[in-house]
Short mmCIF file of C-alpha atoms in Angstrom, two decimals:
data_model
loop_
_atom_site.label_atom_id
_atom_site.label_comp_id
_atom_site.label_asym_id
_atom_site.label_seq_id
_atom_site.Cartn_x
_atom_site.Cartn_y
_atom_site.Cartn_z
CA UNK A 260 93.06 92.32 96.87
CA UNK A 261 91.38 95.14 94.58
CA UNK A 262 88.63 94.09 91.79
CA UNK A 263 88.80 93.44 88.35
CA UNK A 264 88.61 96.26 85.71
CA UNK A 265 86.50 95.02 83.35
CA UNK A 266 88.29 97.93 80.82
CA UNK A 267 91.31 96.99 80.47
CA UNK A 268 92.11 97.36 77.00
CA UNK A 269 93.68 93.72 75.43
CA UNK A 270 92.16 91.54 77.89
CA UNK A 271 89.17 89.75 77.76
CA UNK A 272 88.34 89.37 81.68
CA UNK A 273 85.30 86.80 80.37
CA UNK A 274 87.53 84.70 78.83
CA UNK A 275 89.82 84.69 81.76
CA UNK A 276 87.73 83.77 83.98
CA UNK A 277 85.66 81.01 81.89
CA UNK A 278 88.90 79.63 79.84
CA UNK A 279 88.65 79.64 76.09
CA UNK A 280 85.32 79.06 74.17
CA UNK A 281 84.37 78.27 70.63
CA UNK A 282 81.41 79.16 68.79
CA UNK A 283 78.59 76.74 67.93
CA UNK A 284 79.87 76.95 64.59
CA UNK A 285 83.24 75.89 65.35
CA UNK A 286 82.20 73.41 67.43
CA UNK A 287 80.09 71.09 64.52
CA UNK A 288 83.32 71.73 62.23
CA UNK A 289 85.19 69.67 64.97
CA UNK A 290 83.07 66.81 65.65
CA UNK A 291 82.01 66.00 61.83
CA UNK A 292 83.75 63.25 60.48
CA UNK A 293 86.77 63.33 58.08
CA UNK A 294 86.07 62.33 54.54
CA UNK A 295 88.76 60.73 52.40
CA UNK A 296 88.87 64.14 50.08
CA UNK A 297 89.79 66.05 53.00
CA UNK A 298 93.00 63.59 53.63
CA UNK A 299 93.60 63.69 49.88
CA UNK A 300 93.90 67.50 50.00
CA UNK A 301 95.74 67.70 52.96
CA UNK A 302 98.08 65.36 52.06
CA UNK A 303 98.49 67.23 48.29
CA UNK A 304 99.19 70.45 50.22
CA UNK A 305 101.78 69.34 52.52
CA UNK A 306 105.12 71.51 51.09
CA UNK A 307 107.90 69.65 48.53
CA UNK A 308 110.63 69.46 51.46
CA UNK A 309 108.00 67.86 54.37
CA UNK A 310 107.69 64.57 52.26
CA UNK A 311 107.40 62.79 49.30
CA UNK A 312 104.44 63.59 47.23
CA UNK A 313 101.14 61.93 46.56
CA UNK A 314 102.93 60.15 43.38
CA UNK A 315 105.71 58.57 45.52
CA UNK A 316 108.49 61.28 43.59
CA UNK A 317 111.45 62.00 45.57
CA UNK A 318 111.91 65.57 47.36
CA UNK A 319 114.83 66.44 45.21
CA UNK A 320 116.66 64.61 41.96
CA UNK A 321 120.02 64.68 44.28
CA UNK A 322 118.09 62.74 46.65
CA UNK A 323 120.17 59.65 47.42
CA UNK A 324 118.48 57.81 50.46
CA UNK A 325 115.14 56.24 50.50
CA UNK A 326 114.51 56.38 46.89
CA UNK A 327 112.35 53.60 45.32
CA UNK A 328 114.60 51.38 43.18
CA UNK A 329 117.94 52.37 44.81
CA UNK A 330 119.56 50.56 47.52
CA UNK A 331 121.39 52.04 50.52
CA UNK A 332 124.47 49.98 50.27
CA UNK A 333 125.12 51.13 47.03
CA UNK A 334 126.23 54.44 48.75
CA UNK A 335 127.68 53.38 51.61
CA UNK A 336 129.75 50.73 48.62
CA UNK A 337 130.50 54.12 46.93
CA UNK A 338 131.73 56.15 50.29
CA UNK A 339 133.63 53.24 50.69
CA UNK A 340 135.49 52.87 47.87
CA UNK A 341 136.53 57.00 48.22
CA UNK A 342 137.78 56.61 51.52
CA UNK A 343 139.92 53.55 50.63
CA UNK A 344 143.46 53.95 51.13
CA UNK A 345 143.21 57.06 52.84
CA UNK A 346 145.06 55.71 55.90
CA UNK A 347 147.85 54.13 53.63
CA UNK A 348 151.49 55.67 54.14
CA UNK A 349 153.01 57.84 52.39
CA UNK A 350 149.77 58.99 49.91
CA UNK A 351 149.21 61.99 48.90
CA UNK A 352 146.91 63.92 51.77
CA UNK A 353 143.27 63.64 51.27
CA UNK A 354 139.98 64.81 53.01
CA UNK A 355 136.24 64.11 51.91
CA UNK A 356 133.20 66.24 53.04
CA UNK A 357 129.66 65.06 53.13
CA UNK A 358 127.24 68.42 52.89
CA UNK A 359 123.59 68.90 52.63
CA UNK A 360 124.48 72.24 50.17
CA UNK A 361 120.83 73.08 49.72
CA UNK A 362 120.20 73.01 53.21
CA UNK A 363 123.28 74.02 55.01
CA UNK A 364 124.44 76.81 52.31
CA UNK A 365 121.91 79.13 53.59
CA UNK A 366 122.37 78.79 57.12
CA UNK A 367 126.13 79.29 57.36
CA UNK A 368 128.21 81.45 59.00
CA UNK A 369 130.67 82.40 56.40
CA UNK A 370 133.27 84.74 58.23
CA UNK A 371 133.01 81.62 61.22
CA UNK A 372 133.76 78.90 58.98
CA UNK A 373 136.86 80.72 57.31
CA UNK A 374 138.18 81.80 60.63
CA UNK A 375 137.91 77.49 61.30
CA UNK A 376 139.68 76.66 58.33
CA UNK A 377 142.31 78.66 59.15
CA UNK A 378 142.66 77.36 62.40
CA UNK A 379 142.52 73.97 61.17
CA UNK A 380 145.38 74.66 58.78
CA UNK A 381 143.90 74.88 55.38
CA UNK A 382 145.93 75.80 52.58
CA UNK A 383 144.84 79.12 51.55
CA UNK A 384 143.81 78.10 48.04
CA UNK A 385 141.32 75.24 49.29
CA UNK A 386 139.70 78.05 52.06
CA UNK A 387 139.41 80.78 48.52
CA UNK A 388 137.62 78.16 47.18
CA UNK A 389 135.38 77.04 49.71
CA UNK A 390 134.53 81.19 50.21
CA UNK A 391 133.42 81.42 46.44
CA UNK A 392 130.83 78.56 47.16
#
């Protein structure tokens, strides 16, 4: 099988072969308790898009769901009431898009989406201004 060389540059052959340690240090940081300050400031430092924030404020103002003092079924009342009649005969064409802009504008694919909305059939003029965001 060979031995070990103990010089290999990268690895620590100590560690290897007695797993992972932690100072003594390290160790009394891990076992003291928690205190209440340390939640507080945890909590205060978790990011503006992870959650809302210490005060209860919402993560954005366009924020529709889960806001104190708003009800869901107001929205789902209001999607309703756009989409009504959109199955009647002989109306004039219509289509409605939900879209997380904030989130999804930076992640898309631009020359993939127009090649789908020209597969879909898009009028030209709708796809032009889709493209100009």
């Amino acid at each position: 099988m060979g031995k070990a060389d103990t010089n290999l540059v990268g690895i620590d052959v100590v560690a290897m072969r007695d797993g992972p340690q932690i100072t003594n240090e390290h160790r009394e940081l891990l076992i003291a308790p928690i205190t209440e300050e340390e939640i507080l400031r945890a909590l205060k430092n978790i990011g503006d898009l992870k959650a809302p924030g210490m005060d209860g404020s919402i993560v954005n103002h366009s924020q529709a769901a889960f806001v104190p003092g708003q009800h869901i079924h107001d929205h789902i009342l209001l999607a309703y009431e756009l989409i009504r009649g959109y199955s009647r005969k002989g109306g004039t064409p219509k289509c409605m898009l939900q879209l997380d802009l904030q989130k999804a504008y930076d992640t898309v694919d631009w020359h993939a989406l127009q090649h789908i909305l020209r597969e879909v059939g898009l009028p030209n003029q709708f796809i032009r201004w889709i493209m100009l965001g």
